[in-house]
XYZ file of C-alpha atoms in Angstrom:
677
model
C -59.475 -72.538 -21.171
C -61.049 -75.716 -19.822
C -59.110 -77.581 -17.159
C -59.128 -81.343 -16.802
C -59.039 -82.961 -13.388
C -55.347 -83.790 -13.474
C -53.859 -81.571 -16.149
C -53.219 -77.882 -16.305
C -53.760 -76.744 -19.872
C -52.220 -73.392 -20.668
C -52.267 -71.263 -23.773
C -48.895 -70.341 -25.205
C -48.044 -67.784 -27.864
C -46.073 -69.561 -30.555
C -44.247 -67.404 -33.099
C -43.909 -69.025 -36.517
C -41.389 -67.539 -38.938
C -41.453 -67.810 -42.689
C -38.315 -67.597 -44.812
C -38.781 -63.848 -44.954
C -38.945 -63.718 -41.155
C -42.494 -62.436 -41.258
C -43.988 -63.114 -37.870
C -47.331 -64.837 -37.492
C -48.766 -65.304 -34.024
C -50.708 -68.455 -33.298
C -52.358 -69.569 -30.083
C -51.583 -73.164 -29.284
C -52.847 -75.219 -26.363
C -49.942 -76.705 -24.443
C -50.002 -79.127 -21.543
C -46.860 -78.341 -19.560
C -44.683 -81.336 -18.767
C -43.556 -80.958 -15.143
C -41.134 -83.899 -15.185
C -37.547 -83.044 -14.324
C -36.108 -85.191 -17.063
C -32.817 -87.027 -16.511
C -31.842 -85.581 -19.926
C -33.661 -83.430 -22.479
C -33.875 -84.380 -26.174
C -32.641 -81.653 -28.519
C -31.603 -83.064 -31.913
C -32.943 -86.557 -32.592
C -32.474 -87.992 -36.077
C -31.027 -91.508 -35.688
C -28.666 -93.457 -33.376
C -25.699 -91.386 -34.544
C -27.232 -87.903 -34.699
C -28.898 -87.835 -31.300
C -27.984 -84.919 -29.038
C -29.308 -84.132 -25.571
C -28.999 -81.678 -22.705
C -27.698 -83.577 -19.682
C -28.343 -80.679 -17.299
C -31.442 -78.800 -16.197
C -30.042 -75.455 -17.380
C -29.141 -75.385 -21.077
C -26.270 -72.913 -20.765
C -24.363 -74.672 -17.974
C -23.060 -77.668 -19.941
C -22.209 -78.691 -23.483
C -24.826 -80.408 -25.578
C -23.974 -84.112 -25.588
C -24.427 -87.163 -27.757
C -26.648 -89.749 -26.056
C -23.465 -91.648 -25.106
C -22.315 -88.638 -23.080
C -19.606 -87.457 -25.525
C -19.561 -83.683 -25.808
C -21.131 -82.346 -28.987
C -20.462 -78.613 -28.469
C -23.353 -76.539 -29.818
C -23.449 -72.937 -28.656
C -26.179 -70.354 -29.022
C -26.267 -66.661 -28.157
C -28.531 -63.678 -28.703
C -27.258 -60.117 -29.036
C -29.730 -57.557 -27.699
C -28.914 -53.896 -28.382
C -25.235 -54.771 -28.640
C -24.973 -57.092 -25.617
C -24.564 -60.840 -26.225
C -26.202 -63.426 -23.933
C -25.315 -67.125 -24.109
C -28.419 -69.325 -23.910
C -26.874 -72.671 -24.949
C -23.501 -74.268 -24.288
C -21.051 -73.742 -21.458
C -18.401 -71.508 -23.061
C -18.140 -68.095 -24.656
C -19.804 -64.716 -24.044
C -19.680 -62.791 -20.789
C -23.409 -62.526 -20.194
C -25.566 -65.599 -19.602
C -29.288 -65.710 -20.328
C -31.514 -66.586 -17.384
C -33.436 -69.786 -18.039
C -37.051 -69.613 -16.834
C -38.394 -73.050 -17.781
C -38.019 -76.158 -19.914
C -40.845 -78.280 -21.286
C -40.482 -81.656 -23.041
C -43.222 -82.642 -25.462
C -43.284 -85.612 -27.818
C -41.740 -83.890 -30.842
C -40.446 -80.686 -29.247
C -38.423 -79.354 -26.333
C -39.084 -75.728 -25.402
C -36.888 -73.458 -23.304
C -37.759 -69.983 -22.051
C -35.069 -67.430 -21.195
C -34.776 -63.826 -20.169
C -32.028 -62.082 -22.152
C -31.913 -58.578 -20.764
C -34.784 -56.605 -22.262
C -36.193 -59.494 -24.308
C -37.669 -62.890 -23.494
C -36.650 -65.833 -25.645
C -38.639 -68.955 -26.527
C -36.227 -71.545 -27.952
C -37.744 -74.675 -29.498
C -36.060 -77.850 -30.725
C -38.410 -79.667 -33.111
C -37.953 -83.149 -34.582
C -40.971 -83.495 -36.908
C -40.913 -87.306 -36.783
C -44.662 -87.716 -37.119
C -45.224 -91.473 -37.083
C -47.629 -91.798 -39.998
C -45.175 -90.308 -42.519
C -42.167 -92.438 -43.462
C -40.538 -89.591 -45.358
C -40.611 -87.435 -42.231
C -39.388 -90.293 -40.033
C -36.412 -90.572 -42.374
C -35.808 -86.881 -43.175
C -32.421 -86.044 -41.617
C -33.360 -82.496 -40.600
C -34.470 -80.959 -37.276
C -35.442 -77.364 -36.524
C -34.179 -74.963 -33.892
C -36.633 -72.061 -33.853
C -36.702 -68.981 -31.684
C -39.019 -66.083 -30.926
C -38.290 -62.910 -28.993
C -40.673 -60.642 -27.144
C -39.736 -57.339 -25.583
C -40.302 -57.375 -21.833
C -40.137 -53.584 -21.417
C -42.506 -52.561 -24.210
C -39.726 -51.128 -26.379
C -38.255 -52.244 -29.697
C -34.824 -53.873 -29.539
C -32.177 -54.803 -32.097
C -31.691 -58.575 -32.020
C -29.177 -60.904 -33.687
C -28.982 -64.665 -33.084
C -25.869 -66.855 -33.272
C -25.217 -70.603 -33.380
C -21.961 -72.512 -33.722
C -21.167 -76.233 -33.723
C -18.026 -78.271 -33.234
C -16.626 -80.723 -35.822
C -17.113 -83.340 -33.077
C -20.641 -83.824 -34.452
C -19.138 -85.755 -37.380
C -16.299 -87.531 -35.568
C -16.177 -90.586 -33.346
C -13.331 -89.306 -31.184
C -12.560 -85.649 -31.709
C -9.067 -85.879 -30.204
C -8.015 -88.617 -32.643
C -9.517 -87.444 -35.926
C -9.465 -84.472 -38.245
C -12.623 -82.679 -39.228
C -12.840 -80.647 -42.428
C -15.403 -77.823 -42.526
C -16.732 -75.602 -45.291
C -19.643 -73.453 -46.439
C -21.692 -72.544 -49.506
C -24.990 -70.963 -50.570
C -27.733 -72.658 -52.573
C -31.464 -72.148 -53.180
C -31.604 -69.124 -50.916
C -30.070 -71.027 -48.002
C -26.700 -70.925 -46.246
C -25.054 -74.315 -45.729
C -22.127 -74.778 -43.359
C -20.896 -78.325 -42.912
C -18.247 -80.448 -41.266
C -17.075 -84.034 -41.735
C -14.092 -86.290 -41.211
C -11.092 -86.075 -43.505
C -10.863 -89.828 -44.075
C -14.567 -90.620 -44.798
C -14.411 -94.349 -44.092
C -18.062 -95.037 -44.926
C -19.530 -97.775 -42.712
C -15.966 -98.315 -41.546
C -16.700 -99.184 -37.931
C -19.325 -100.878 -35.827
C -20.031 -101.154 -32.131
C -21.885 -99.694 -29.201
C -20.190 -96.665 -27.655
C -19.146 -95.199 -31.005
C -20.266 -92.259 -33.097
C -20.404 -91.730 -36.828
C -17.241 -90.541 -38.564
C -18.419 -90.492 -42.157
C -20.877 -88.219 -43.914
C -21.445 -84.546 -43.068
C -23.113 -82.508 -40.343
C -24.874 -79.295 -41.407
C -26.165 -76.031 -40.046
C -28.534 -74.308 -42.449
C -30.247 -70.906 -42.397
C -32.025 -68.472 -44.692
C -29.544 -66.333 -46.613
C -31.856 -63.286 -46.665
C -31.320 -62.526 -42.995
C -28.199 -64.568 -42.310
C -24.465 -64.942 -42.628
C -21.933 -67.672 -41.927
C -18.315 -68.189 -40.984
C -16.018 -71.167 -40.491
C -13.045 -70.869 -38.177
C -11.807 -70.715 -34.599
C -14.633 -70.864 -32.035
C -13.300 -68.084 -29.805
C -12.822 -65.766 -32.765
C -16.284 -66.507 -34.161
C -17.928 -65.737 -30.818
C -15.854 -62.594 -30.291
C -16.773 -61.274 -33.727
C -20.460 -61.849 -33.100
C -20.369 -60.298 -29.620
C -18.631 -57.205 -30.966
C -20.469 -56.702 -34.259
C -23.499 -58.998 -34.409
C -22.192 -60.242 -37.753
C -20.121 -62.944 -39.409
C -17.868 -62.636 -42.441
C -19.465 -65.054 -44.963
C -16.055 -66.682 -45.186
C -14.152 -69.875 -44.464
C -11.310 -68.554 -42.317
C -9.945 -72.035 -41.653
C -11.152 -75.530 -42.458
C -9.276 -78.146 -40.453
C -10.996 -78.897 -37.119
C -12.882 -75.623 -37.485
C -16.194 -74.682 -35.955
C -19.115 -73.807 -38.201
C -21.363 -70.856 -37.374
C -24.418 -68.988 -38.637
C -25.976 -65.714 -37.542
C -29.366 -64.184 -38.273
C -30.264 -60.499 -37.907
C -33.887 -59.900 -36.918
C -33.905 -56.086 -36.973
C -35.214 -53.724 -34.314
C -38.654 -54.901 -33.203
C -40.828 -55.670 -30.193
C -41.386 -59.241 -31.393
C -39.339 -61.245 -33.863
C -38.672 -64.845 -34.743
C -36.658 -67.149 -36.952
C -35.051 -70.542 -37.174
C -32.113 -72.583 -38.307
C -32.077 -76.187 -39.441
C -29.720 -78.976 -38.399
C -29.095 -82.118 -40.401
C -26.808 -85.008 -41.164
C -26.081 -86.683 -44.492
C -24.657 -90.101 -43.670
C -24.323 -91.046 -47.384
C -24.847 -94.734 -46.588
C -26.597 -95.845 -43.413
C -26.226 -99.607 -42.951
C -24.713 -102.652 -44.587
C -27.413 -105.264 -45.101
C -26.233 -108.764 -45.985
C -23.403 -107.347 -48.060
C -25.228 -104.396 -49.616
C -24.526 -100.842 -48.483
C -27.914 -99.142 -48.158
C -28.598 -95.448 -48.463
C -30.950 -93.829 -45.943
C -34.621 -94.209 -46.774
C -34.920 -90.565 -47.806
C -32.405 -91.242 -50.570
C -33.203 -94.904 -51.154
C -33.239 -94.509 -54.950
C -30.130 -92.325 -55.036
C -31.981 -89.433 -56.644
C -32.202 -87.012 -53.712
C -29.644 -84.770 -52.013
C -29.148 -83.278 -48.583
C -29.709 -79.825 -50.068
C -33.116 -80.837 -51.421
C -34.026 -82.252 -48.012
C -33.196 -78.928 -46.366
C -35.087 -76.969 -49.018
C -38.180 -79.116 -48.559
C -37.871 -78.918 -44.776
C -37.699 -75.147 -45.034
C -40.843 -75.039 -47.167
C -42.656 -77.432 -44.822
C -41.830 -75.633 -41.593
C -45.058 -73.739 -40.941
C -47.204 -76.783 -41.690
C -45.048 -79.194 -39.700
C -44.762 -76.882 -36.710
C -48.553 -76.708 -36.515
C -48.861 -80.483 -36.938
C -46.247 -81.107 -34.228
C -48.043 -78.755 -31.828
C -51.292 -80.612 -32.455
C -49.675 -84.048 -32.147
C -47.885 -83.148 -28.907
C -51.082 -81.863 -27.333
C -53.103 -84.895 -28.379
C -50.474 -87.369 -27.182
C -50.042 -85.926 -23.721
C -53.774 -85.410 -23.154
C -54.694 -88.896 -24.402
C -51.975 -90.524 -22.324
C -53.179 -88.647 -19.244
C -56.736 -89.735 -19.912
C -55.845 -93.433 -19.942
C -52.932 -93.508 -17.483
C -52.725 -90.274 -15.506
C -50.552 -87.172 -15.589
C -47.291 -88.829 -14.590
C -47.756 -91.546 -17.194
C -48.406 -88.943 -19.879
C -45.239 -87.022 -19.040
C -43.097 -90.165 -19.240
C -44.600 -90.974 -22.649
C -43.863 -87.463 -23.894
C -40.216 -87.805 -22.859
C -39.939 -91.289 -24.361
C -41.291 -90.421 -27.813
C -38.150 -89.109 -29.534
C -35.908 -91.556 -27.684
C -37.842 -94.426 -29.249
C -37.605 -93.186 -32.824
C -34.016 -91.919 -32.675
C -32.717 -95.366 -31.708
C -33.603 -96.655 -35.207
C -32.558 -96.153 -38.811
C -35.031 -96.385 -41.695
C -33.872 -97.965 -44.956
C -35.182 -100.079 -47.816
C -33.826 -103.548 -48.513
C -32.851 -104.594 -52.053
C -36.017 -106.735 -52.214
C -38.160 -103.713 -51.341
C -38.714 -104.574 -47.672
C -38.982 -101.647 -45.296
C -36.235 -101.903 -42.687
C -36.576 -100.064 -39.390
C -33.396 -101.212 -37.723
C -32.880 -100.685 -34.004
C -29.571 -100.180 -32.246
C -29.050 -101.655 -28.792
C -27.738 -98.469 -27.210
C -25.405 -99.131 -24.283
C -26.426 -102.763 -24.217
C -24.271 -104.534 -26.785
C -24.694 -102.486 -29.951
C -26.645 -105.153 -31.847
C -28.701 -104.143 -34.872
C -32.276 -105.295 -35.426
C -32.570 -107.189 -32.130
C -35.839 -109.104 -31.710
C -36.038 -108.632 -27.958
C -35.618 -104.903 -28.531
C -38.414 -105.016 -31.121
C -40.771 -106.747 -28.685
C -40.673 -104.217 -25.832
C -40.716 -101.241 -28.210
C -43.538 -102.639 -30.360
C -46.490 -101.002 -28.521
C -45.327 -97.621 -29.810
C -45.294 -98.742 -33.441
C -48.419 -100.882 -33.168
C -50.182 -97.796 -31.868
C -48.935 -95.336 -34.470
C -47.830 -97.125 -37.660
C -47.892 -100.876 -38.318
C -45.638 -100.421 -41.364
C -42.891 -99.490 -38.925
C -43.803 -102.481 -36.744
C -43.317 -104.713 -39.780
C -40.088 -102.857 -40.502
C -38.865 -104.070 -37.108
C -39.363 -107.702 -38.202
C -38.702 -107.906 -41.953
C -34.983 -108.496 -41.563
C -35.537 -111.424 -39.183
C -37.966 -113.101 -41.569
C -35.529 -112.515 -44.426
C -32.639 -113.937 -42.391
C -34.508 -117.237 -41.994
C -36.189 -117.380 -45.389
C -32.984 -116.622 -47.291
C -31.400 -119.755 -45.839
C -28.768 -117.779 -43.940
C -30.325 -118.716 -40.580
C -31.224 -122.395 -40.393
C -32.180 -122.935 -36.751
C -35.825 -123.796 -35.956
C -36.328 -120.638 -33.896
C -35.969 -116.927 -34.532
C -32.565 -115.238 -34.525
C -31.622 -112.691 -31.877
C -30.253 -110.001 -34.226
C -28.697 -109.490 -37.659
C -25.373 -107.970 -36.646
C -23.653 -105.152 -34.787
C -24.804 -101.653 -35.727
C -24.549 -100.548 -38.512
C -23.379 -103.829 -40.085
C -26.328 -106.200 -40.546
C -24.792 -109.296 -42.139
C -25.989 -111.888 -39.632
C -26.282 -112.562 -35.916
C -23.300 -111.519 -33.827
C -24.791 -112.020 -30.345
C -22.916 -114.747 -28.534
C -25.898 -116.922 -27.655
C -29.433 -117.688 -28.737
C -32.767 -116.929 -27.105
C -34.889 -119.626 -28.756
C -38.179 -119.366 -26.854
C -37.833 -115.631 -26.286
C -37.346 -114.541 -29.881
C -39.782 -117.006 -31.444
C -42.521 -115.934 -29.050
C -41.711 -112.282 -29.679
C -42.034 -112.604 -33.450
C -45.312 -114.523 -33.281
C -46.940 -112.152 -30.789
C -45.976 -108.966 -32.626
C -47.067 -110.481 -35.965
C -50.464 -111.290 -34.458
C -50.719 -107.778 -33.022
C -50.013 -106.333 -36.482
C -52.840 -108.459 -37.889
C -55.259 -107.253 -35.236
C -54.318 -103.619 -35.820
C -54.590 -103.963 -39.605
C -57.725 -106.098 -39.615
C -56.120 -108.812 -41.754
C -53.347 -111.404 -41.614
C -51.787 -110.627 -45.006
C -48.384 -109.974 -43.464
C -48.449 -113.308 -41.645
C -49.451 -115.096 -44.868
C -46.211 -113.915 -46.497
C -44.197 -115.671 -43.791
C -46.441 -118.605 -42.936
C -43.889 -121.390 -43.238
C -41.452 -119.556 -40.967
C -44.142 -118.768 -38.410
C -45.207 -122.418 -38.445
C -41.654 -123.567 -37.728
C -41.433 -121.187 -34.770
C -44.862 -122.133 -33.380
C -43.994 -125.832 -33.522
C -40.730 -125.125 -31.716
C -42.683 -123.400 -28.932
C -45.048 -126.343 -28.597
C -42.049 -128.615 -28.200
C -39.896 -126.421 -25.936
C -42.028 -123.597 -24.557
C -44.092 -124.883 -21.650
C -41.126 -125.609 -19.358
C -38.172 -123.809 -20.963
C -34.719 -125.254 -20.671
C -31.837 -123.342 -19.096
C -31.683 -120.422 -21.531
C -31.671 -116.658 -21.760
C -34.715 -114.464 -22.020
C -34.782 -110.763 -22.883
C -33.665 -109.992 -19.315
C -30.340 -111.587 -20.189
C -28.467 -109.413 -17.706
C -30.024 -111.625 -15.005
C -28.375 -114.716 -16.527
C -29.650 -118.073 -17.732
C -32.723 -119.449 -16.034
C -34.451 -122.803 -16.397
C -38.196 -123.353 -15.872
C -38.859 -119.616 -16.295
C -42.587 -119.081 -15.679
C -42.776 -115.683 -17.388
C -40.929 -117.009 -20.447
C -43.373 -119.904 -20.553
C -46.247 -117.395 -20.742
C -44.595 -115.885 -23.806
C -44.310 -119.270 -25.486
C -47.958 -120.088 -24.822
C -49.094 -116.702 -26.148
C -46.877 -117.214 -29.192
C -48.761 -120.425 -29.924
C -52.074 -118.661 -29.313
C -50.936 -115.938 -31.717
C -50.311 -118.550 -34.395
C -53.767 -120.016 -33.790
C -55.326 -116.578 -34.169
C -53.431 -115.922 -37.399
C -54.486 -119.292 -38.811
C -58.114 -118.452 -38.132
C -57.775 -115.106 -39.899
C -56.331 -116.903 -42.915
C -59.204 -119.362 -43.064
C -57.157 -122.300 -41.754
C -59.785 -123.336 -39.216
C -58.410 -126.817 -38.467
C -54.978 -125.371 -37.792
C -56.475 -122.576 -35.700
C -58.453 -125.019 -33.569
C -55.424 -127.245 -33.010
C -53.002 -124.519 -31.931
C -55.528 -122.540 -29.903
C -56.529 -125.709 -28.023
C -52.858 -126.461 -27.408
C -52.283 -122.977 -26.003
C -55.245 -123.358 -23.633
C -54.028 -126.800 -22.548
C -50.551 -125.435 -21.831
C -51.980 -122.431 -19.958
C -53.969 -124.705 -17.674
C -50.841 -126.740 -16.984
C -48.906 -123.489 -16.358
C -51.283 -122.513 -13.563
C -50.697 -125.819 -11.791
C -46.922 -125.588 -12.193
C -46.515 -121.941 -11.160
C -49.075 -121.560 -8.374
C -47.495 -120.485 -5.085
C -50.529 -119.616 -3.011
C -51.086 -115.853 -3.101
C -48.934 -115.402 -6.224
C -47.131 -117.307 -8.991
C -43.483 -118.355 -9.025
C -40.398 -117.076 -10.789
C -39.561 -120.638 -11.834
C -41.744 -123.721 -11.659
C -39.282 -125.588 -9.435
C -38.684 -122.849 -6.821
C -41.448 -122.215 -4.288
C -41.252 -118.913 -2.449
C -40.085 -117.020 -5.540
C -41.893 -114.438 -7.658
C -41.459 -112.341 -10.801
C -43.308 -109.782 -12.850
C -45.483 -111.663 -15.359
C -45.337 -108.817 -17.843
C -45.708 -111.123 -20.858
C -49.265 -111.874 -19.734
C -50.374 -108.419 -20.904
C -50.768 -109.647 -24.497
C -53.428 -112.150 -23.457
C -55.430 -109.186 -22.209
C -54.675 -106.798 -25.081
C -55.178 -109.260 -27.933
C -58.178 -110.837 -26.179
C -56.939 -114.404 -26.585
C -58.133 -115.260 -23.059
C -56.102 -118.470 -22.901
C -55.021 -117.765 -19.308
C -57.525 -117.523 -16.461
C -58.240 -114.120 -14.920
C -57.108 -115.402 -11.542
C -53.446 -114.875 -12.463
C -53.652 -111.088 -12.718
C -56.153 -110.980 -9.860
C -53.579 -112.587 -7.565
C -50.405 -111.053 -8.978
C -51.364 -107.352 -8.999
C -52.223 -107.051 -5.265
C -49.143 -109.116 -4.447
C -46.891 -106.824 -6.488
C -48.196 -103.765 -4.681
C -46.822 -105.184 -1.416
C -43.339 -105.504 -2.966
C -42.754 -102.028 -4.364
C -39.723 -100.051 -3.261
C -39.250 -96.299 -3.295
C -38.597 -96.260 -7.034
C -40.760 -99.083 -8.243
C -41.436 -102.792 -8.454
C -38.327 -105.017 -8.766
C -38.120 -107.345 -11.740
C -38.243 -110.419 -9.497
C -37.141 -111.692 -6.095
C -33.439 -112.044 -7.001
C -32.412 -108.369 -7.117
C -33.762 -104.904 -6.334
C -33.273 -103.661 -9.891
C -36.115 -103.372 -12.381
C -36.987 -102.656 -16.007
C -39.143 -99.584 -16.509
C -40.842 -100.902 -19.649
C -41.880 -104.101 -17.881
C -43.362 -102.119 -14.999
C -45.580 -100.382 -17.558
C -46.687 -103.755 -18.964
C -47.304 -105.231 -15.539
C -49.252 -102.139 -14.521
C -51.453 -102.545 -17.596
C -52.695 -105.821 -16.085
C -54.317 -103.671 -13.383
C -58.123 -103.720 -13.186
C -58.469 -99.918 -13.209
C -56.634 -96.636 -13.791
C -56.200 -95.956 -10.070
C -54.277 -99.195 -9.582
C -52.241 -98.579 -12.747
C -51.109 -95.218 -11.384
C -49.856 -96.861 -8.174
C -47.201 -98.616 -10.255
C -46.332 -95.519 -12.284
C -45.788 -93.104 -9.389
C -42.560 -94.733 -8.046
C -41.160 -95.036 -11.580
C -41.896 -91.373 -12.238
C -40.168 -90.534 -8.956
C -37.017 -92.325 -10.116
C -36.737 -90.334 -13.330
C -37.396 -87.107 -11.442
C -34.748 -87.823 -8.822
C -32.095 -89.980 -10.495
C -28.586 -88.604 -10.145
C -27.590 -90.156 -13.494
C -28.128 -87.363 -16.009
C -28.569 -89.400 -19.177
C -31.337 -90.184 -21.657
C -33.746 -92.505 -19.874
C -32.313 -95.809 -18.702
C -34.786 -98.682 -18.684
C -32.736 -100.740 -16.179
C -32.373 -99.144 -12.778
C -32.359 -99.797 -9.044
C -35.622 -99.512 -7.131
C -33.954 -98.662 -3.816
C -31.599 -95.859 -4.918
C -31.213 -93.240 -7.629
C -28.696 -95.125 -9.804
C -29.242 -96.886 -13.127
C -27.599 -100.055 -14.451
C -25.798 -99.257 -17.710
C -28.606 -99.075 -20.317
C -29.549 -95.641 -21.680
C -31.281 -94.053 -24.672
C -32.765 -97.392 -25.749
C -35.877 -97.790 -27.881
C -37.514 -100.173 -25.412
C -39.224 -97.195 -23.761
C -41.627 -97.586 -26.661
C -43.147 -100.134 -24.309
C -44.503 -97.252 -22.239
C -47.163 -96.791 -24.905
C -48.788 -100.127 -24.090
C -51.482 -98.486 -21.966
C -52.378 -96.211 -24.866
C -52.361 -99.226 -27.192
C -54.755 -101.015 -24.856
C -57.138 -98.079 -25.062
C -56.938 -98.096 -28.863
C -57.579 -101.842 -29.062
C -60.618 -101.494 -26.806
C -62.350 -98.987 -29.071
């Protein structure tokens, strides 16, 4: 196998199982991710069904929701009559020995030794970005393959159980009702709340308590049982079987088992899914998930199709994972590639895909551990490189609700709204303040980026009047912003914000570009000239010798000018090259152990903005100098949570945010490479 200069490419034996558990061996190139992740993605479907391993060893802690709430999910393998626990912290006397863990974009792979057999356990979320049906499909796979490590055949049975907590907000305050049935050759065991208050609550640190959580397996080799967790595990450990019965329903665990026979190699899988029935409320209308947008599908049909698609999707995921990590390493280095691989599922799982009554695609973000807002524009902006790179329909889905909010007459201010509600209720802005320059600039820049990626400005043409209103607002208010919030609102209000001014100027330049693409040459000339005029004035106002200021009125200050990256990527060239030429060397003198601070006021930083700032670098070597301290933080942080984007650069602690979609901003270096083709 060929080796690159900074990547070790290994060949792994992947065992793919059909419904009949026939084993096919494929050789797949895998680039091992060496990052010790702060948390490992396992099941990633949407903001509610998002489960992670918060520890390095899978069988030393419960699986957890991204918020940290325990979502008990236990797995064990019985080898020649002896049961080994490989997942979860309770049950079974013997514990499998974990050998490794590897996070790829769509998959997390664990390797264990379970007595006389070796186990490869793979969690696959086939959210391939060019397929909206897959992005929306509420089903993930947990597959496994066993290989004898002593050359002999062994009898193997595999067991999984899950707590009703998966379908409850607070397990100690609610009642879960569980059951089971068989259909289309599959076993379905499910659990859900007794009350089923659909869309009955909103907020940040909450979990879904309507709809139903499912485990699903092939009936041919499997069995199920619903009942007390200790009894289920004891029965499996003693017999390797389950009773195909619902022993109890209230607050009961659900379990499946699969018997693989006596072999030297064997494999199989289960599927995990969630049917939320209705996903969001959108300006008074309760919307089904995109996969059931017309009301003519069912969770059973989704599982059946997922089962049929497994072999194809597993191969496509293997290929996608390999291409992502190798391409990212090519443009940004090994450490950059490993951070992108970890970020991939976090980005997608922080959204819900739906279709609006007018036919608009809605890809609605949730501000995880920030304030719980839905469809926030300054969440869209930092995450947009991911979607601009992979699927502009999803990028438009991040903005459609904001355009609708204004164009429906519900939002009447001359700048873009911040959000459309608190997840999952999207009936209008609930954030306490506005971000006038911030959000207007964000919408204009991302709309222009969509046009560049698509090769036309058709999307902008649909919303031209609204874009014009926002561009004119930026001309009036953007050069020297008043005392207002920007996306870094945790730092408080700030007047004369130089980085925010860059965004306003690039928003105006974006409008000029869009006008040109639509044949409005006079308009294009006017707004492009205005952007260049404002940029020249910006240089005079912000210049502080060997760098540029945080605010125009405060000499001796500095900040990351991450917004400037769009001038480079979109090739507007309204700002002179001297800005990046001065800022980048200056930043390198300011880095702490874990990265470049956001500005001179505090030692904390934003990881997505470091990526954007680094992309202003003149070469890959300089880019990697910014990435290395950030990579070190995620490898060493003592906060075992899905990646936080707001953390301290002088210690191993984060600052509240976690599991947010803004890590989609990491893909900006890959987007730059794509735009330069």
